[in-house]
Amino acid sequence: MKTLRLILGDQLHHGHSWYTKTSDDVLYFMAEMRQETDYVKHHIQKVVAFFKSMRSFADWLTINEHTVIYYTLDDAKNQQDLIQNLQQLISEHHIEKFEYQLPDEYRLDEQLKAFCEKITIETKAVDSEHFLTSRTDFADFFKGKKQIVMEYFYRDMRKKYDIMMLNAKNPEGGKWNFDQSNRKKWKGSPEIPQEKQLENSVVAIYEMIQKAEVVTIGNIDVENFHWPTNRADCLKLLNYFCEELLVHFGDYQDAMHTDEYFLFHSRLSFAMNSKMLHPKEVIETVISYWRAHKETIDISQVEGFVRQILGWREYMRGMYWKEMPNYRTLNALNNTNSLPDFFWTGNTKMNCMKHAISQSLNKAYAHHIQRLMVTGNFALLTQTHPDEVDKWYLGIYIDAIEWVEITNTRGMSQFADGGLVATKPYVSSGSYINKMSNYCKGCAYKVSKKETEDACPFNALYWNFLDEKQAYFKDNQRMSMMMSLLNKMDKTKLDALKNRAQAIIANPDKY
Ligand code: FAD
Ligand code: SF4
């Protein structure tokens, strides 16, 4: 039966069972489309990375004797819309059956479901064979439980996949979680070895995107593109992580520094989110490297890494499928402000914000703590509408795909889901940023000051936030200590802090 199989841009999974056999009756279809470049304003590096990776994947399929129809963005046949392209191909090639892998994004899932209901030929949706849980495992695991705690889910995953376990019940190292070790500030050492060179000219794709007038954000070095866009380069990056970075990953996970963008982070999120690397393969490679180098690498570095992928990544995906489509409308704290213009330029006197944003514009990357405790913290403290915050995060990062972006942004970072992902809001004054980075040293503001004109804006914003949201958090035990400090604060002092915070919120681009 003549079959058309669709491969979406984030379904570049070489190990999928579809590819174990070749058949003259199967046509694979991949397309670069305006539907995908235009649903949000993406970073130029993100568009380039997806297109280049898709092309490498199509080449790999062809080398392995599969038949592929690939539409570049400027292909004359490309209708720029998924459904129109599919309809055209089905009729042109007399297709009798349509198959697709379950998408990870709700919007594509709905689009393809509706399409299959409409067409008259046979259709089939198959698993993408990428995640370690199904779409519904998460909801089943937490059914009937009062709270959706990541830690329990993570422990269950460790047991289920027998990852770093002594026996069926007990974790290796005697503890499930070594989070307490991940608190070091990086002060120029230990040294961070240079990354391995990847295959990296993207001139032709960049020029095609420019010619098509796709509106993008951010900057790109087209001769020195540093993201992996084929499986071999993804594996190179994974090996570089094991050999050079794993040894300090956990220790410096929360650290930030003006001279180092990546520190000891793996930068593997794009390779995994596009599915060029499988999460199990990443976890197993890292663990086996550690087992061979136990005399130099402590378990805490490895457990911290495994938890991010086996725990947080799968947890966020489960939450997405449990809560969508409602999740994208949540705004529990009723925040309504706009993002300042400097989110698009990095043009602010706040050194931490300047660095985190400029880096995001230049590299399409910021690590977790920069996203959570610098930009996300500021957006929440200034009570920004979660729609605005989501749009920014969904566009700017190389790894931003809605299932993992929205749960991190709207959930973990903005508390817009009312505490489904996080048990308390991730907000802090300047002192946390000062503790974990060297940003405050070069800042126009003084982190130790609170109400004066030269005081760190995060300080006034923090107390103002607690005061304004006090009623909402009155029953939240994890907020009780801060609320009690707030309530003991001298009224004149609090008024001064609130006045400063209101001035910042009214005109953030001045700061
Ligand atoms: P590492 O620090 O090396 O961690 C290893 C891997 O663990 C990552 O590659 C990633 O796959 C996984 N991981 C770590 N933390 C998380 C998490 N919280 N949720 C899911 N997976 C995690 N991650 C995305 O992949 N896409 C996004 O769009 C995204 N948006 C975010 C938005 C906000 C506001 C915040 C606070 C976090 C977001 N994250 C997102 C999570 C995290 O910041 C990135 O996964 C990480 O920074 C990617 O860099 P890395 O590969 O060097 O990660
Ligand atoms: Fe950021 Fe405040 Fe430190 Fe400046 S003083 S870098 S604004 S935390």
Coordinates of C-alpha atoms and ligand atoms in Angstrom, one line a residue:
M1 CA 0.0 0.0 0.0
K2 CA 1.5 3.4 -1.0
T3 CA 2.2 5.1 2.2
L4 CA 3.2 8.7 3.1
R5 CA 5.0 9.2 6.3
L6 CA 5.4 12.6 7.8
I7 CA 8.6 13.6 9.8
L8 CA 8.3 16.9 11.7
G9 CA 11.3 19.1 12.3
D10 CA 11.7 18.0 15.9
Q11 CA 11.3 14.3 15.0
L12 CA 14.9 13.6 13.9
H13 CA 15.2 10.2 15.7
H14 CA 17.6 8.0 13.8
G15 CA 16.7 5.0 16.0
H16 CA 12.9 5.1 15.3
S17 CA 11.5 1.7 14.2
W18 CA 10.2 3.2 11.0
Y19 CA 13.7 3.1 9.6
T20 CA 14.6 -0.5 10.3
K21 CA 13.2 -1.5 6.9
T22 CA 13.2 0.1 3.5
S23 CA 10.2 -0.1 1.2
D24 CA 9.5 1.2 -2.3
D25 CA 5.9 1.8 -1.1
V26 CA 6.9 4.3 1.6
L27 CA 7.5 7.9 0.9
Y28 CA 8.9 10.1 3.7
F29 CA 8.0 13.8 3.7
M30 CA 9.8 16.7 5.4
A31 CA 9.3 20.4 4.9
E32 CA 10.7 23.8 6.0
M33 CA 7.5 25.9 6.2
R34 CA 6.4 29.4 7.0
Q35 CA 3.8 27.8 9.2
E36 CA 6.7 26.9 11.5
T37 CA 8.9 29.9 11.1
D38 CA 6.1 32.4 11.7
Y39 CA 3.9 31.1 14.7
V40 CA 6.2 33.1 17.0
K41 CA 9.3 35.3 16.3
H42 CA 12.1 32.8 16.6
H43 CA 15.8 33.4 17.1
I44 CA 17.7 33.2 13.8
Q45 CA 20.0 30.5 15.2
K46 CA 16.9 28.4 16.1
V47 CA 15.5 28.5 12.5
V48 CA 18.9 27.8 11.0
A49 CA 19.6 24.9 13.4
F50 CA 16.3 23.2 12.8
F51 CA 16.5 23.5 9.0
K52 CA 20.2 22.4 8.9
S53 CA 19.4 19.4 11.2
M54 CA 16.4 18.4 9.1
R55 CA 18.5 18.5 5.9
S56 CA 21.1 16.3 7.6
F57 CA 18.4 13.9 8.6
A58 CA 16.9 13.7 5.1
D59 CA 20.4 13.0 3.7
W60 CA 20.9 10.2 6.2
L61 CA 17.5 8.7 5.2
T62 CA 18.5 8.9 1.5
I63 CA 21.9 7.3 2.2
N64 CA 20.0 4.5 3.9
E65 CA 17.9 3.9 0.8
H66 CA 14.6 5.5 2.0
T67 CA 12.7 7.6 -0.4
V68 CA 12.4 11.2 0.8
I69 CA 10.6 14.2 -0.5
Y70 CA 12.1 17.3 1.1
Y71 CA 10.8 20.8 0.6
T72 CA 13.2 23.6 1.3
L73 CA 11.6 26.9 2.3
D74 CA 12.1 28.2 -1.2
D75 CA 10.9 25.1 -3.0
A76 CA 8.4 26.1 -5.7
K77 CA 6.0 23.3 -4.7
N78 CA 6.1 24.2 -1.0
Q79 CA 2.6 25.6 0.1
Q80 CA 4.2 26.7 3.4
D81 CA 1.3 25.0 5.2
L82 CA 1.5 21.5 6.6
I83 CA -2.0 20.4 5.6
Q84 CA -1.9 21.9 2.1
N85 CA 1.5 20.2 1.5
L86 CA 0.1 16.9 2.6
Q87 CA -3.1 17.2 0.5
Q88 CA -1.0 18.0 -2.5
L89 CA 1.4 15.0 -2.0
I90 CA -1.5 12.6 -1.3
S91 CA -3.1 13.4 -4.6
E92 CA 0.1 13.7 -6.7
H93 CA 1.6 10.4 -5.5
H94 CA -1.7 8.5 -5.3
I95 CA -1.1 7.8 -1.6
E96 CA -3.3 5.1 0.0
K97 CA -2.2 5.5 3.7
F98 CA -0.9 8.4 5.8
E99 CA 1.2 7.9 8.9
Y100 CA 2.7 10.3 11.4
Q101 CA 4.6 10.2 14.6
L102 CA 2.7 11.8 17.6
P103 CA 3.8 15.4 17.7
D104 CA 5.0 16.9 21.0
E105 CA 3.2 20.2 20.5
Y106 CA -0.5 20.5 21.1
R107 CA -1.1 22.8 18.1
L108 CA 0.4 20.2 15.7
D109 CA -1.4 17.3 17.4
E110 CA -4.8 19.1 16.9
Q111 CA -3.9 20.0 13.3
L112 CA -3.0 16.5 12.3
K113 CA -5.9 14.9 14.2
A114 CA -8.4 17.2 12.3
F115 CA -6.7 16.4 9.0
C116 CA -7.0 12.6 9.6
E117 CA -10.6 12.9 10.4
K118 CA -11.2 14.7 7.2
I119 CA -9.3 12.6 4.7
T120 CA -10.7 9.4 3.2
I121 CA -7.5 7.3 3.1
E122 CA -6.3 5.1 5.9
T123 CA -4.3 6.9 8.6
K124 CA -2.2 5.9 11.6
A125 CA -0.4 7.8 14.4
V126 CA 2.6 6.1 16.0
D127 CA 4.7 6.9 19.0
S128 CA 7.8 9.0 18.4
E129 CA 9.8 6.5 20.5
H130 CA 11.8 9.3 22.1
F131 CA 10.5 9.8 25.6
L132 CA 10.8 7.5 28.6
T133 CA 7.2 8.0 29.5
S134 CA 4.0 8.0 27.4
R135 CA 1.8 11.1 27.1
T136 CA -0.4 9.7 29.9
D137 CA 2.0 7.9 32.3
F138 CA 2.5 11.1 34.3
A139 CA -1.2 11.7 34.8
D140 CA -1.6 8.0 35.8
F141 CA 1.3 8.2 38.3
F142 CA -0.2 11.2 40.1
K143 CA -3.9 10.1 39.9
G144 CA -5.5 10.6 43.3
K145 CA -2.4 12.3 44.8
K146 CA -2.8 15.7 46.4
Q147 CA 0.4 17.2 45.1
I148 CA 2.4 16.7 41.9
V149 CA 5.9 16.5 43.4
M150 CA 8.7 16.0 40.9
E151 CA 10.9 14.2 43.4
Y152 CA 8.5 11.2 43.7
F153 CA 8.1 11.0 40.0
Y154 CA 11.9 11.0 39.6
R155 CA 12.4 8.3 42.1
D156 CA 9.8 6.2 40.4
M157 CA 11.6 6.7 37.0
R158 CA 15.0 5.7 38.6
K159 CA 13.4 2.4 39.8
K160 CA 11.5 1.8 36.6
Y161 CA 14.5 2.1 34.4
D162 CA 17.0 0.8 37.0
I163 CA 19.1 3.9 36.8
M164 CA 21.8 4.4 39.5
M165 CA 20.1 1.9 41.8
L166 CA 21.8 -0.4 44.4
N167 CA 18.8 -2.7 44.3
A168 CA 15.1 -2.5 43.5
K169 CA 14.5 0.1 46.3
N170 CA 17.7 1.8 47.2
P171 CA 19.6 4.5 45.2
E172 CA 23.3 4.3 44.6
G173 CA 25.2 6.6 46.9
G174 CA 22.6 6.2 49.7
K175 CA 20.7 9.3 48.6
W176 CA 18.2 10.1 45.8
N177 CA 19.2 13.7 45.6
F178 CA 22.5 15.6 45.9
D179 CA 21.0 19.0 45.2
Q180 CA 22.7 20.5 48.3
S181 CA 26.1 20.1 46.6
N182 CA 25.1 22.3 43.6
R183 CA 25.7 25.6 45.1
K184 CA 29.2 26.8 44.2
K185 CA 30.0 30.2 42.7
W186 CA 32.5 30.0 39.9
K187 CA 35.4 32.4 40.3
G188 CA 37.6 31.8 37.3
S189 CA 38.6 28.2 38.2
P190 CA 38.4 25.3 37.7
E191 CA 39.3 25.9 34.1
I192 CA 36.6 25.2 31.4
P193 CA 38.2 23.4 28.4
Q194 CA 37.3 24.7 25.0
E195 CA 34.4 23.0 23.2
K196 CA 35.2 20.7 20.2
Q197 CA 34.8 22.3 16.8
L198 CA 31.6 21.3 15.1
E199 CA 30.8 21.3 11.4
N200 CA 29.6 24.8 11.1
S201 CA 29.1 27.0 8.0
V202 CA 25.4 27.9 7.6
V203 CA 25.7 30.6 5.0
A204 CA 23.4 29.1 2.4
I205 CA 20.5 28.4 4.8
Y206 CA 20.9 31.8 6.4
E207 CA 20.7 33.5 3.0
M208 CA 17.7 31.6 2.0
I209 CA 15.9 32.6 5.3
Q210 CA 16.9 36.2 4.7
K211 CA 15.6 36.2 1.1
A212 CA 12.3 34.8 2.3
E213 CA 12.1 37.7 4.7
V214 CA 11.3 35.5 7.7
V215 CA 11.2 37.9 10.7
T216 CA 13.7 36.6 13.4
I217 CA 15.4 37.9 16.5
G218 CA 19.0 37.7 17.7
N219 CA 22.4 37.4 16.0
I220 CA 24.3 34.7 14.2
D221 CA 27.9 34.0 13.1
V222 CA 27.2 32.1 9.9
E223 CA 30.8 30.9 9.5
N224 CA 31.1 29.6 13.0
F225 CA 27.8 28.1 14.0
H226 CA 28.2 26.3 17.3
W227 CA 25.1 24.2 17.5
P228 CA 25.2 20.5 16.5
T229 CA 23.1 19.9 13.4
N230 CA 23.8 16.3 12.7
R231 CA 24.0 13.1 14.7
A232 CA 27.8 12.9 14.6
D233 CA 28.1 16.4 16.0
C234 CA 25.5 15.7 18.7
L235 CA 27.6 12.7 19.8
K236 CA 30.8 14.9 19.8
L237 CA 29.1 17.4 22.1
L238 CA 27.9 14.5 24.4
N239 CA 31.5 13.2 24.6
Y240 CA 32.9 16.7 25.2
F241 CA 30.4 17.0 28.1
C242 CA 31.5 13.6 29.6
E243 CA 35.2 14.2 29.2
E244 CA 35.5 17.8 30.2
L245 CA 32.4 19.1 32.0
L246 CA 30.7 16.3 33.9
V247 CA 33.4 16.4 36.6
H248 CA 32.1 19.8 37.8
F249 CA 28.5 19.9 36.4
G250 CA 26.7 19.6 39.7
D251 CA 29.0 21.9 41.7
Y252 CA 28.5 24.9 39.4
Q253 CA 25.0 24.2 38.0
D254 CA 23.7 27.4 39.6
A255 CA 26.7 29.6 39.0
M256 CA 26.7 32.6 36.6
H257 CA 29.7 34.5 35.2
T258 CA 30.2 37.5 32.9
D259 CA 33.1 35.7 31.0
E260 CA 31.5 32.3 30.6
Y261 CA 28.2 31.6 28.9
F262 CA 27.9 27.9 29.3
L263 CA 30.1 27.1 32.3
F264 CA 29.8 23.3 32.9
H265 CA 26.3 22.9 31.3
S266 CA 26.0 20.4 28.5
R267 CA 24.1 22.4 25.8
L268 CA 22.5 19.1 24.8
S269 CA 18.9 20.4 25.0
F270 CA 18.7 21.2 21.3
A271 CA 20.2 17.8 20.3
M272 CA 17.6 16.1 22.5
N273 CA 14.6 18.2 21.8
S274 CA 15.1 17.7 18.0
K275 CA 15.5 14.0 18.9
M276 CA 18.9 13.6 17.3
L277 CA 19.9 12.2 20.7
H278 CA 17.8 9.9 22.8
P279 CA 17.5 10.8 26.5
K280 CA 18.3 7.2 27.5
E281 CA 21.4 7.2 25.3
V282 CA 22.5 10.5 27.0
I283 CA 21.9 9.2 30.5
E284 CA 23.6 5.9 29.8
T285 CA 26.6 7.4 28.1
V286 CA 27.1 9.8 31.1
I287 CA 26.7 7.1 33.7
S288 CA 29.0 4.7 31.9
Y289 CA 31.7 7.4 31.6
W290 CA 31.3 8.1 35.3
R291 CA 31.6 4.4 36.2
A292 CA 34.9 4.3 34.3
H293 CA 36.2 7.5 36.0
K294 CA 34.8 7.1 39.6
E295 CA 38.1 8.1 41.1
T296 CA 37.8 11.6 39.7
I297 CA 34.0 12.2 39.2
D298 CA 31.8 12.3 42.3
I299 CA 28.3 10.8 42.2
S300 CA 26.8 14.2 43.0
Q301 CA 27.8 15.6 39.6
V302 CA 26.2 12.7 37.8
E303 CA 23.0 12.4 39.8
G304 CA 22.4 16.2 39.3
F305 CA 22.6 15.7 35.5
V306 CA 20.5 12.5 35.5
R307 CA 17.7 14.2 37.5
Q308 CA 17.4 17.0 34.9
I309 CA 16.8 14.6 32.1
L310 CA 15.1 11.6 33.7
G311 CA 13.2 13.8 36.2
W312 CA 12.5 17.3 35.1
R313 CA 12.4 16.8 31.3
E314 CA 9.9 13.9 31.5
Y315 CA 8.0 15.6 34.3
M316 CA 7.5 18.8 32.2
R317 CA 6.3 16.8 29.3
G318 CA 3.8 14.8 31.4
M319 CA 2.5 18.1 32.9
Y320 CA 2.1 19.5 29.4
W321 CA -0.1 16.7 28.2
K322 CA -2.0 16.5 31.4
E323 CA -2.8 20.2 31.5
M324 CA -3.1 21.4 27.9
P325 CA -4.8 23.3 26.3
N326 CA -5.9 25.0 29.5
Y327 CA -2.3 25.5 30.7
R328 CA -1.6 28.2 28.1
T329 CA -4.3 30.5 29.5
L330 CA -3.3 30.3 33.2
N331 CA -2.5 33.5 35.0
A332 CA -3.0 32.7 38.7
L333 CA -1.4 35.9 40.0
N334 CA -3.3 38.1 37.6
N335 CA -0.2 39.7 36.2
T336 CA -0.8 42.2 33.4
N337 CA 2.3 44.2 32.7
S338 CA 4.3 44.2 29.5
L339 CA 7.9 43.1 29.0
P340 CA 10.3 46.0 28.9
D341 CA 11.8 46.8 25.5
F342 CA 15.3 45.9 26.8
F343 CA 14.3 42.2 26.6
W344 CA 14.8 42.6 22.9
T345 CA 18.1 44.5 23.0
G346 CA 19.9 43.9 26.3
N347 CA 20.0 47.7 26.7
T348 CA 19.7 48.1 30.5
K349 CA 21.9 49.3 33.3
M350 CA 21.2 46.2 35.4
N351 CA 24.3 44.1 34.7
C352 CA 22.7 40.7 35.4
M353 CA 19.8 41.4 32.9
K354 CA 22.2 42.9 30.4
H355 CA 24.4 39.8 30.4
A356 CA 21.6 37.2 30.5
I357 CA 19.7 39.0 27.6
S358 CA 22.7 39.9 25.5
Q359 CA 23.9 36.3 25.8
S360 CA 20.5 35.0 24.8
L361 CA 20.5 37.3 21.7
N362 CA 24.0 36.3 20.7
K363 CA 24.0 32.6 21.5
A364 CA 20.3 31.6 21.6
Y365 CA 21.2 30.1 24.9
A366 CA 21.1 30.9 28.6
H367 CA 21.4 28.3 31.3
H368 CA 18.7 27.3 33.7
I369 CA 19.5 29.7 36.5
Q370 CA 19.9 32.7 34.1
R371 CA 16.4 31.9 32.7
L372 CA 14.9 31.3 36.1
M373 CA 16.6 33.6 38.6
V374 CA 17.6 36.6 36.3
T375 CA 15.2 37.2 33.4
G376 CA 12.3 35.1 34.8
N377 CA 12.7 36.5 38.3
F378 CA 12.6 40.1 36.9
A379 CA 9.5 39.3 34.7
L380 CA 7.6 37.9 37.7
L381 CA 8.7 40.6 40.1
T382 CA 7.5 43.3 37.6
Q383 CA 4.2 41.3 37.3
T384 CA 4.4 40.7 33.6
H385 CA 1.6 39.0 31.8
P386 CA 2.6 35.3 31.3
D387 CA 1.6 35.5 27.6
E388 CA 4.3 38.1 27.0
V389 CA 6.9 36.1 29.0
D390 CA 6.0 32.8 27.1
K391 CA 6.3 34.5 23.8
W392 CA 9.8 35.7 24.6
Y393 CA 11.1 32.4 25.9
L394 CA 9.4 30.4 23.1
G395 CA 11.2 32.6 20.5
I396 CA 14.6 33.2 21.9
Y397 CA 16.1 29.9 22.9
I398 CA 17.5 27.2 20.6
D399 CA 15.8 24.5 22.6
A400 CA 12.4 26.2 22.9
I401 CA 9.5 23.9 21.9
E402 CA 6.2 24.5 23.6
W403 CA 5.9 21.3 25.7
V404 CA 9.1 22.2 27.6
E405 CA 9.1 26.0 27.2
I406 CA 5.6 26.7 28.6
T407 CA 5.8 24.4 31.6
N408 CA 9.1 25.9 32.6
T409 CA 8.1 29.5 31.9
R410 CA 4.4 29.7 32.8
G411 CA 4.8 27.1 35.5
M412 CA 8.2 27.0 37.1
S413 CA 9.2 30.5 36.4
Q414 CA 6.0 32.6 36.5
F415 CA 3.9 30.6 39.0
A416 CA 1.0 31.3 36.6
D417 CA -0.3 27.7 37.1
G418 CA -0.9 28.5 40.8
G419 CA 1.8 26.0 41.9
L420 CA 1.3 22.9 39.8
V421 CA 5.0 22.8 38.9
A422 CA 6.6 24.9 41.7
T423 CA 5.5 24.9 45.3
K424 CA 6.6 28.5 45.7
P425 CA 7.4 31.3 43.3
Y426 CA 11.0 31.5 42.2
V427 CA 11.6 35.2 43.2
S428 CA 14.6 36.7 44.9
S429 CA 16.2 40.0 45.8
G430 CA 19.6 40.9 44.4
S431 CA 21.4 39.0 47.1
Y432 CA 20.8 35.6 45.4
I433 CA 22.2 36.9 42.1
N434 CA 25.2 38.3 43.9
K435 CA 25.7 35.0 45.7
M436 CA 25.8 32.9 42.5
S437 CA 27.5 35.3 40.1
N438 CA 30.0 38.2 39.6
Y439 CA 27.3 40.3 37.9
C440 CA 26.9 42.8 40.8
K441 CA 30.5 43.8 40.7
G442 CA 30.2 45.5 37.4
C443 CA 26.7 46.9 37.9
A444 CA 25.5 50.5 38.0
Y445 CA 23.4 49.6 41.0
K446 CA 24.5 48.5 44.5
V447 CA 23.2 45.2 45.6
S448 CA 23.5 46.1 49.3
K449 CA 21.2 49.1 49.0
K450 CA 17.4 48.9 49.0
E451 CA 15.4 52.1 48.6
T452 CA 17.9 54.7 47.2
E453 CA 18.2 55.7 43.5
D454 CA 21.4 53.6 43.2
A455 CA 19.9 50.5 44.9
C456 CA 19.6 47.2 43.1
P457 CA 16.1 47.2 41.5
F458 CA 15.5 43.6 42.4
N459 CA 15.5 44.5 46.1
A460 CA 12.6 46.9 46.0
L461 CA 10.7 44.7 43.5
Y462 CA 11.1 41.7 45.7
W463 CA 9.4 43.2 48.8
N464 CA 6.8 44.9 46.7
F465 CA 5.9 41.6 45.1
L466 CA 5.6 39.9 48.4
D467 CA 3.4 42.7 49.7
E468 CA 1.2 42.8 46.7
K469 CA 0.7 39.0 46.5
Q470 CA 0.5 38.5 50.2
A471 CA -3.2 37.5 50.2
Y472 CA -2.6 34.9 47.5
F473 CA 0.3 33.3 49.4
K474 CA -1.2 33.5 52.9
D475 CA -1.6 29.7 53.2
N476 CA 1.6 28.7 51.5
Q477 CA 3.9 27.3 54.2
R478 CA 7.0 27.7 52.1
M479 CA 6.4 31.5 52.0
S480 CA 5.7 31.9 55.6
M481 CA 9.2 33.0 56.7
M482 CA 9.4 35.7 54.1
M483 CA 5.9 36.9 54.8
S484 CA 6.7 37.1 58.5
L485 CA 9.8 39.2 57.7
L486 CA 7.6 41.4 55.5
N487 CA 5.1 41.9 58.2
K488 CA 7.7 42.9 60.7
M489 CA 9.2 45.5 58.3
D490 CA 9.0 49.1 59.4
K491 CA 6.0 50.8 57.5
T492 CA 8.0 53.8 56.3
K493 CA 10.7 51.5 54.9
L494 CA 8.2 49.3 53.2
D495 CA 6.5 52.4 51.7
A496 CA 9.8 53.6 50.3
L497 CA 10.6 50.2 48.8
K498 CA 7.1 50.1 47.2
N499 CA 7.5 53.6 45.8
R500 CA 10.7 52.6 44.2
A501 CA 9.3 49.3 42.9
Q502 CA 6.3 51.1 41.4
A503 CA 8.6 53.6 39.6
I504 CA 10.6 50.7 38.1
I505 CA 7.4 48.8 37.0
A506 CA 6.0 52.0 35.5
N507 CA 9.2 52.6 33.4
P508 CA 11.5 49.6 33.5
D509 CA 13.4 50.8 30.4
K510 CA 14.8 53.7 32.4
Y511 CA 16.7 51.2 34.7
Ligands
FAD1 P1 22.0 21.3 31.3 O1 22.1 22.2 32.4 O2 23.3 20.7 30.8 O3 21.0 20.1 31.6 C1 20.9 18.9 30.9 C2 19.6 18.6 30.3 O4 18.6 18.5 31.3 C3 19.1 19.7 29.4 O5 19.7 19.6 28.1 C4 17.6 19.5 29.4 O6 17.3 18.6 28.4 C5 17.3 18.9 30.8 N1 16.7 19.9 31.6 C6 17.4 20.6 32.6 N2 16.5 21.4 33.3 C7 15.3 21.2 32.7 C8 14.0 21.6 33.0 N3 13.7 22.5 33.9 N4 13.0 21.2 32.2 C9 13.2 20.3 31.2 N5 14.4 19.8 30.9 C10 15.4 20.2 31.7 N6 14.4 23.7 28.4 C11 14.2 23.3 27.1 O7 14.7 22.3 26.7 N7 13.5 24.1 26.3 C12 12.9 25.3 26.7 O8 12.2 26.0 25.9 C13 13.1 25.7 28.0 N8 12.6 26.9 28.5 C14 12.9 27.3 29.8 C15 12.3 28.5 30.2 C16 12.5 28.9 31.5 C17 11.9 30.1 32.0 C18 13.3 28.1 32.4 C19 13.5 28.5 33.8 C20 13.9 26.9 31.9 C21 13.7 26.5 30.6 N9 14.2 25.3 30.2 C22 13.9 24.9 28.9 C23 14.9 24.3 31.1 C24 16.5 24.5 31.1 O9 16.8 25.9 31.3 C25 17.1 24.1 29.8 O10 16.8 22.8 29.5 C26 18.6 24.1 29.9 O11 19.1 25.4 30.2 C27 19.3 23.7 28.6 O12 20.7 23.9 28.6 P2 21.7 22.6 28.7 O13 21.3 21.6 27.7 O14 23.0 23.2 28.8 O15 21.2 22.0 30.1
SF4_2 FE1 21.5 42.6 39.0 FE2 21.1 44.1 41.2 FE3 23.3 42.7 41.0 FE4 22.9 44.9 39.5 S1 23.1 44.8 41.7 S2 23.7 42.9 38.8 S3 20.7 44.7 39.1 S4 21.3 41.8 41.1

